Coordinates of C-alpha atoms in Angstrom, one line a residue:
M1 CA -29.4 -18.7 -8.5
A2 CA -26.4 -20.3 -10.3
D3 CA -23.0 -18.5 -10.3
L4 CA -22.0 -16.7 -13.3
V5 CA -19.0 -18.3 -14.9
L6 CA -17.1 -16.3 -17.5
D7 CA -14.2 -17.6 -19.5
Y8 CA -12.4 -14.3 -20.4
A9 CA -9.4 -16.2 -21.8
L10 CA -11.9 -17.8 -24.4
L11 CA -13.4 -14.4 -25.1
H12 CA -10.1 -12.9 -25.7
Q13 CA -9.0 -15.7 -28.0
L14 CA -12.3 -15.4 -29.8
A15 CA -11.7 -11.6 -30.4
V16 CA -8.2 -12.4 -31.7
S17 CA -9.6 -15.1 -34.1
M18 CA -12.2 -12.6 -35.3
R19 CA -9.4 -10.0 -36.2
D20 CA -7.4 -12.6 -37.9
L21 CA -10.4 -13.7 -40.0
K22 CA -10.9 -10.1 -40.9
S23 CA -7.2 -9.7 -42.1
K24 CA -7.6 -12.9 -44.2
I25 CA -10.6 -11.7 -46.1
K26 CA -9.6 -8.2 -46.4
T27 CA -7.7 -8.9 -49.7
D28 CA -10.8 -10.4 -51.2
V29 CA -13.0 -7.6 -50.2
D30 CA -10.6 -4.7 -51.3
A31 CA -10.2 -6.6 -54.7
G32 CA -13.9 -6.8 -55.1
S33 CA -14.3 -3.1 -54.7
R34 CA -12.2 -2.8 -57.9
R35 CA -14.3 -5.5 -59.6
A36 CA -11.3 -7.8 -59.6
I37 CA -11.5 -11.6 -59.3
V38 CA -9.2 -13.1 -56.5
N39 CA -7.5 -16.5 -56.8
S40 CA -6.7 -18.8 -53.8
G41 CA -3.3 -17.3 -53.4
G42 CA -4.6 -13.9 -52.8
G43 CA -3.7 -12.5 -56.2
T44 CA -6.0 -11.3 -59.1
V45 CA -7.1 -13.1 -62.2
D46 CA -7.5 -11.5 -65.6
S47 CA -9.9 -12.4 -68.4
G48 CA -7.1 -14.3 -70.2
Q49 CA -6.8 -16.8 -67.4
V50 CA -10.6 -17.3 -67.1
G51 CA -10.7 -17.9 -71.0
N52 CA -14.2 -16.5 -71.4
S53 CA -15.0 -12.7 -71.4
T54 CA -18.5 -13.3 -70.5
V55 CA -17.8 -15.6 -67.5
Y56 CA -15.1 -13.1 -66.5
A57 CA -17.5 -10.3 -66.5
A58 CA -20.1 -12.4 -64.5
L59 CA -17.5 -13.3 -61.9
S60 CA -16.3 -9.7 -61.7
G61 CA -19.8 -8.5 -61.2
F62 CA -20.3 -11.2 -58.5
F63 CA -17.1 -10.0 -56.6
Y64 CA -18.3 -6.3 -56.9
A65 CA -21.8 -7.2 -55.7
C66 CA -20.5 -9.0 -52.6
N67 CA -18.1 -6.2 -51.7
G68 CA -20.8 -4.1 -49.7
P69 CA -22.1 -7.1 -47.5
F70 CA -18.7 -8.3 -46.9
Q71 CA -17.5 -4.8 -46.0
D72 CA -20.3 -4.6 -43.6
S73 CA -19.4 -8.0 -42.1
M74 CA -15.8 -6.8 -41.6
D75 CA -17.1 -3.8 -39.7
L76 CA -19.3 -6.0 -37.6
L77 CA -16.5 -8.4 -37.0
D78 CA -14.5 -5.5 -35.7
K79 CA -17.2 -4.3 -33.3
L80 CA -17.9 -7.7 -32.1
A81 CA -14.2 -8.5 -31.6
D82 CA -13.9 -5.2 -29.6
N83 CA -17.0 -6.0 -27.4
F84 CA -15.6 -9.4 -26.6
D85 CA -12.1 -8.2 -25.9
S86 CA -13.4 -5.4 -23.7
I87 CA -15.4 -7.8 -21.6
A88 CA -12.6 -10.2 -21.4
K89 CA -10.1 -7.5 -20.2
A90 CA -12.6 -6.0 -17.8
F91 CA -13.0 -9.4 -16.1
F92 CA -9.4 -10.3 -16.3
D93 CA -8.4 -7.1 -14.5
V94 CA -10.8 -7.7 -11.8
D95 CA -9.4 -11.3 -11.2
A96 CA -5.8 -10.0 -11.5
D97 CA -6.4 -7.3 -8.8
F98 CA -7.8 -9.9 -6.6
A99 CA -4.9 -12.3 -7.3
G100 CA -2.4 -9.5 -6.5
K101 CA -4.2 -8.9 -3.2
V102 CA -4.2 -12.5 -2.3
D103 CA -0.6 -12.8 -3.1
T104 CA 0.4 -9.8 -1.0
A105 CA -1.6 -11.1 1.9
R106 CA 0.4 -14.5 1.6
L107 CA 3.6 -12.7 1.3
Q108 CA 2.9 -10.6 4.5
A109 CA 2.1 -13.9 6.4
N110 CA 5.4 -15.3 5.1
I111 CA 7.1 -12.2 6.4
A112 CA 5.5 -12.5 9.8
Q113 CA 6.5 -16.0 10.1
W114 CA 10.0 -15.1 9.1
Q115 CA 10.1 -12.4 11.7
A116 CA 9.0 -14.9 14.4
D117 CA 11.7 -17.5 13.1
Q118 CA 14.4 -14.8 13.0
A119 CA 13.6 -13.6 16.6
A120 CA 13.8 -17.4 17.7
Y121 CA 17.1 -17.8 16.0
N122 CA 18.5 -14.6 17.4
H123 CA 17.4 -15.8 20.8
Y124 CA 19.3 -19.1 20.2
L125 CA 22.5 -17.1 19.1
G126 CA 22.3 -14.8 22.2
I127 CA 22.2 -17.8 24.8
K128 CA 23.7 -20.9 23.0
D129 CA 27.2 -20.3 24.6
K130 CA 25.9 -19.2 28.0
S131 CA 25.1 -21.2 31.1
V132 CA 23.8 -20.6 34.6
T133 CA 26.6 -21.4 37.3
F134 CA 25.7 -22.7 40.7
Q135 CA 27.3 -24.1 43.8
Y136 CA 26.5 -27.1 45.8
Y137 CA 28.1 -29.5 48.5
D138 CA 28.7 -33.0 47.2
E139 CA 28.3 -36.2 49.3
H140 CA 31.6 -35.5 51.1
G141 CA 30.5 -32.0 52.2
Q142 CA 32.8 -30.4 49.7
L143 CA 31.7 -27.2 48.0
Q144 CA 31.4 -27.8 44.2
T145 CA 30.6 -25.5 41.3
G146 CA 28.4 -26.7 38.6
S147 CA 26.6 -25.2 35.4
I148 CA 23.6 -25.7 33.3
P149 CA 23.6 -24.5 29.7
L150 CA 20.9 -22.1 28.7
W151 CA 20.2 -24.0 25.5
S152 CA 19.9 -27.7 25.1
G153 CA 18.7 -29.7 22.1
P154 CA 19.0 -29.1 18.4
P155 CA 19.4 -25.5 17.3
P156 CA 16.6 -23.8 15.2
A157 CA 17.2 -23.4 11.6
D158 CA 18.6 -20.1 10.3
P159 CA 15.7 -18.5 8.5
G160 CA 18.0 -16.8 6.0
A161 CA 17.0 -13.6 4.1
I162 CA 13.6 -12.0 4.5
P163 CA 11.2 -13.2 1.8
T164 CA 10.4 -10.6 -0.7
S165 CA 8.6 -12.4 -3.5
I166 CA 6.0 -14.9 -4.1
D167 CA 4.4 -16.8 -7.1
G168 CA 0.7 -17.2 -7.3
T169 CA -1.0 -20.4 -7.8
A170 CA -2.6 -19.7 -11.3
T171 CA -3.4 -22.9 -13.2
V172 CA -3.2 -20.9 -16.4
G173 CA -0.8 -18.0 -17.0
S174 CA 1.3 -16.7 -14.1
N175 CA 1.2 -14.1 -11.3
H176 CA 4.3 -12.8 -9.4
T177 CA 4.5 -10.4 -6.5
T178 CA 7.8 -8.8 -5.3
V179 CA 8.4 -6.4 -2.5
T180 CA 10.9 -4.2 -0.6
T181 CA 10.6 -3.9 3.2
D182 CA 12.0 -1.8 6.0
D183 CA 13.9 -3.1 9.0
K184 CA 10.6 -3.8 10.8
G185 CA 9.2 -5.9 7.9
N186 CA 6.8 -3.3 6.8
I187 CA 6.4 -3.5 3.0
L188 CA 7.6 -0.3 1.4
T189 CA 7.1 -1.1 -2.3
E190 CA 5.1 -3.8 -4.0
T191 CA 4.9 -4.8 -7.7
T192 CA 2.4 -7.5 -9.0
T193 CA 2.4 -8.7 -12.5
V194 CA -0.4 -11.1 -13.7
N195 CA -0.3 -12.8 -17.2
S196 CA -3.3 -14.6 -18.6
G197 CA -1.2 -17.1 -20.7
D198 CA -2.7 -15.8 -23.9
G199 CA -1.6 -12.1 -24.2
L200 CA -3.4 -10.2 -21.4
T201 CA -1.1 -8.6 -18.8
Y202 CA -2.0 -6.5 -15.5
T203 CA 0.7 -4.7 -13.5
E204 CA 0.3 -2.9 -10.2
T205 CA 3.1 -1.1 -8.5
T206 CA 2.4 0.5 -5.0
S207 CA 4.5 2.4 -2.6
Y208 CA 3.5 2.7 1.2
T209 CA 4.2 5.4 3.8
Y210 CA 3.8 4.5 7.4
H211 CA 2.8 7.0 10.1
D212 CA 3.5 6.6 13.8
T213 CA 1.7 9.5 15.5
N214 CA 2.2 8.4 19.2
G215 CA 5.8 7.1 19.0
D216 CA 5.0 3.6 20.1
G217 CA 7.0 2.1 17.1
K218 CA 3.8 0.9 15.4
P219 CA 2.1 2.5 12.4
D220 CA -1.2 4.2 13.2
Y221 CA -2.1 4.6 9.5
V222 CA -0.6 4.0 6.1
D223 CA -0.9 6.1 3.0
Y224 CA -0.1 4.8 -0.4
S225 CA 0.4 5.6 -4.0
S226 CA -0.5 2.9 -6.7
T227 CA 0.0 2.9 -10.4
I228 CA -2.0 0.2 -12.3
T229 CA -1.4 -0.8 -16.0
H230 CA -4.5 -2.6 -17.2
S231 CA -4.8 -5.2 -19.8
D232 CA -5.9 -2.8 -22.5
G233 CA -2.8 -0.6 -22.0
S234 CA -4.6 2.1 -20.1
S235 CA -3.2 3.3 -16.8
E236 CA -4.5 4.5 -13.5
T237 CA -3.1 6.2 -10.5
I238 CA -4.6 5.8 -7.0
T239 CA -3.3 7.6 -4.1
K240 CA -4.5 7.8 -0.3
N241 CA -3.3 10.7 1.9
T242 CA -4.3 11.1 5.5
N243 CA -5.0 14.6 7.1
T244 CA -4.0 15.5 10.7
D245 CA -7.6 15.4 11.8
G246 CA -7.9 11.6 10.8
S247 CA -9.8 12.2 7.6
Y248 CA -8.2 10.9 4.3
V249 CA -8.4 11.6 0.7
V250 CA -8.4 9.0 -2.1
K251 CA -7.8 10.1 -5.6
S252 CA -8.2 7.9 -8.7
T253 CA -6.7 9.5 -11.9
T254 CA -7.1 8.1 -15.4
D255 CA -6.9 9.6 -19.0
D256 CA -10.6 10.4 -18.6
G257 CA -10.1 12.6 -15.4
T258 CA -9.9 12.3 -11.6
T259 CA -12.4 11.0 -9.0
T260 CA -11.7 12.3 -5.5
S261 CA -13.2 10.8 -2.2
T262 CA -12.9 12.5 1.1
V263 CA -13.6 10.1 4.0
T264 CA -14.1 11.4 7.5
P265 CA -14.4 8.6 10.3
T266 CA -16.9 9.2 12.9
S267 CA -16.5 8.5 16.7
D268 CA -19.0 5.5 16.6
G269 CA -16.9 3.8 14.1
G270 CA -18.8 4.8 11.0
S271 CA -17.9 7.5 8.3
H272 CA -18.9 10.3 6.1
D273 CA -17.7 10.1 2.5
V274 CA -17.9 12.7 -0.2
T275 CA -17.0 11.7 -3.8
V276 CA -16.8 13.8 -6.8
D277 CA -16.3 11.9 -9.9
K278 CA -14.5 12.9 -13.2
D279 CA -17.8 14.5 -14.5
G280 CA -18.2 16.7 -11.4
D281 CA -21.1 14.7 -10.0
T282 CA -21.1 14.3 -6.1
T283 CA -22.1 11.2 -4.2
T284 CA -22.4 11.2 -0.4
T285 CA -22.1 8.0 1.7
D286 CA -23.0 8.0 5.4
I287 CA -22.3 4.8 7.5
V288 CA -23.9 4.9 10.9
V289 CA -23.1 2.1 13.6
T290 CA -26.2 1.2 15.4
G291 CA -25.0 -1.9 17.4
A292 CA -22.0 -4.3 17.9
D293 CA -22.4 -5.8 14.4
T294 CA -25.2 -3.7 12.8
G295 CA -25.6 -0.3 11.1
T296 CA -27.0 1.7 8.2
K297 CA -25.5 3.1 5.0
T298 CA -27.0 5.9 3.1
V299 CA -25.9 6.8 -0.3
V300 CA -27.1 10.0 -2.0
G301 CA -26.1 10.7 -5.6
P302 CA -27.2 11.5 -9.1
K303 CA -29.3 8.4 -9.3
G304 CA -31.1 9.0 -6.0
T305 CA -30.9 7.8 -2.5
D306 CA -30.3 4.3 -1.4
V307 CA -30.5 3.0 2.1
Y308 CA -28.8 -0.1 3.3
S309 CA -28.8 -2.1 6.5
G310 CA -25.9 -4.5 7.4
N311 CA -22.7 -5.0 9.2
P312 CA -20.2 -2.0 9.0
K313 CA -17.2 -4.2 10.1
T314 CA -17.5 -6.7 7.4
G315 CA -19.0 -4.2 4.8
Q316 CA -21.9 -6.6 4.0
W317 CA -25.0 -4.5 3.2
T318 CA -28.6 -5.2 2.0
L319 CA -30.6 -2.6 0.1
T320 CA -33.7 -1.7 2.0
S321 CA -35.1 1.3 0.1
H322 CA -34.5 3.4 -2.9
E323 CA -35.8 6.9 -3.9
D324 CA -35.3 8.5 -7.3
P325 CA -33.8 12.0 -7.6
P326 CA -36.2 14.9 -7.9
P327 CA -37.0 15.8 -11.5
D328 CA -34.5 18.3 -13.1
Y329 CA -36.7 21.1 -14.5
S330 CA -33.6 23.3 -15.4
D331 CA -34.0 22.9 -19.1
Y332 CA -37.5 24.1 -19.2
A333 CA -38.5 27.8 -19.6
P334 CA -40.3 29.3 -16.8
V335 CA -44.1 29.9 -17.4
M336 CA -45.2 33.5 -17.0
Y337 CA -48.8 34.2 -16.0

């Protein structure tokens, strides 16, 4: 099967062109509703300019007769432009989210490299003026004192300040990520902005909270709060909060409502997930590990039950069975015998 390639930038430009076309013909359509005749400059023409009242009446009737179909066409242009634009923005948002995650991973790698370089430079600063002193007897039997410097050769380069931003590799438009970090190099806040180059913008800002439960100086889990402004102007807030028993709650809030997922990890490496969407519908997902790289995933929701097999570590699943939900007879009146 061929891969699906969608040029969302072209779709967005097409939607803009359709709206521009509508604005250009709107004057003619509005004039036609008044039986007026429109000239090339957008103004109206009177019977004196036409020079013949019969011809003027015919032209006026023509403009009036065309008003209905053109008005319908304008409505269709609006709907088609909206459809094209919504598809373009949906695909752009997916790409922008992926680009932001890639840039964050690249920046984390840069920070890790900086930490290694900084550690090497600090080590150099600590020993560059130190040496090991020793004693020995020379060829005349005299006791001598010598020394060997702890550092020899060229010094490592000063790594400078910790990297806090990175630019993406977009061929069209731009994407940029900036972060703040703590003294251990952990990212505290992150902001990614992606521009399509033709008017679409996606912004995501995330704050992270690190939890060290055993006091070893390393985070055992990370919570976050993320605010996303989509290309259509709508906003979404996603939060993750971990409970003391190891379960965690992820909430996604939009203007349409809130979806809440409560995930409880299991001892075998699987999980039990209960999701309640903005309409109040509940979906339960159970992942069971059956081997080193094998497992099953069972999803029970409003659309029925789906069972998958695959690898819980990589999240790659293959649908093995589907069962429709039982019929809903709640709207039927009971039959009395």
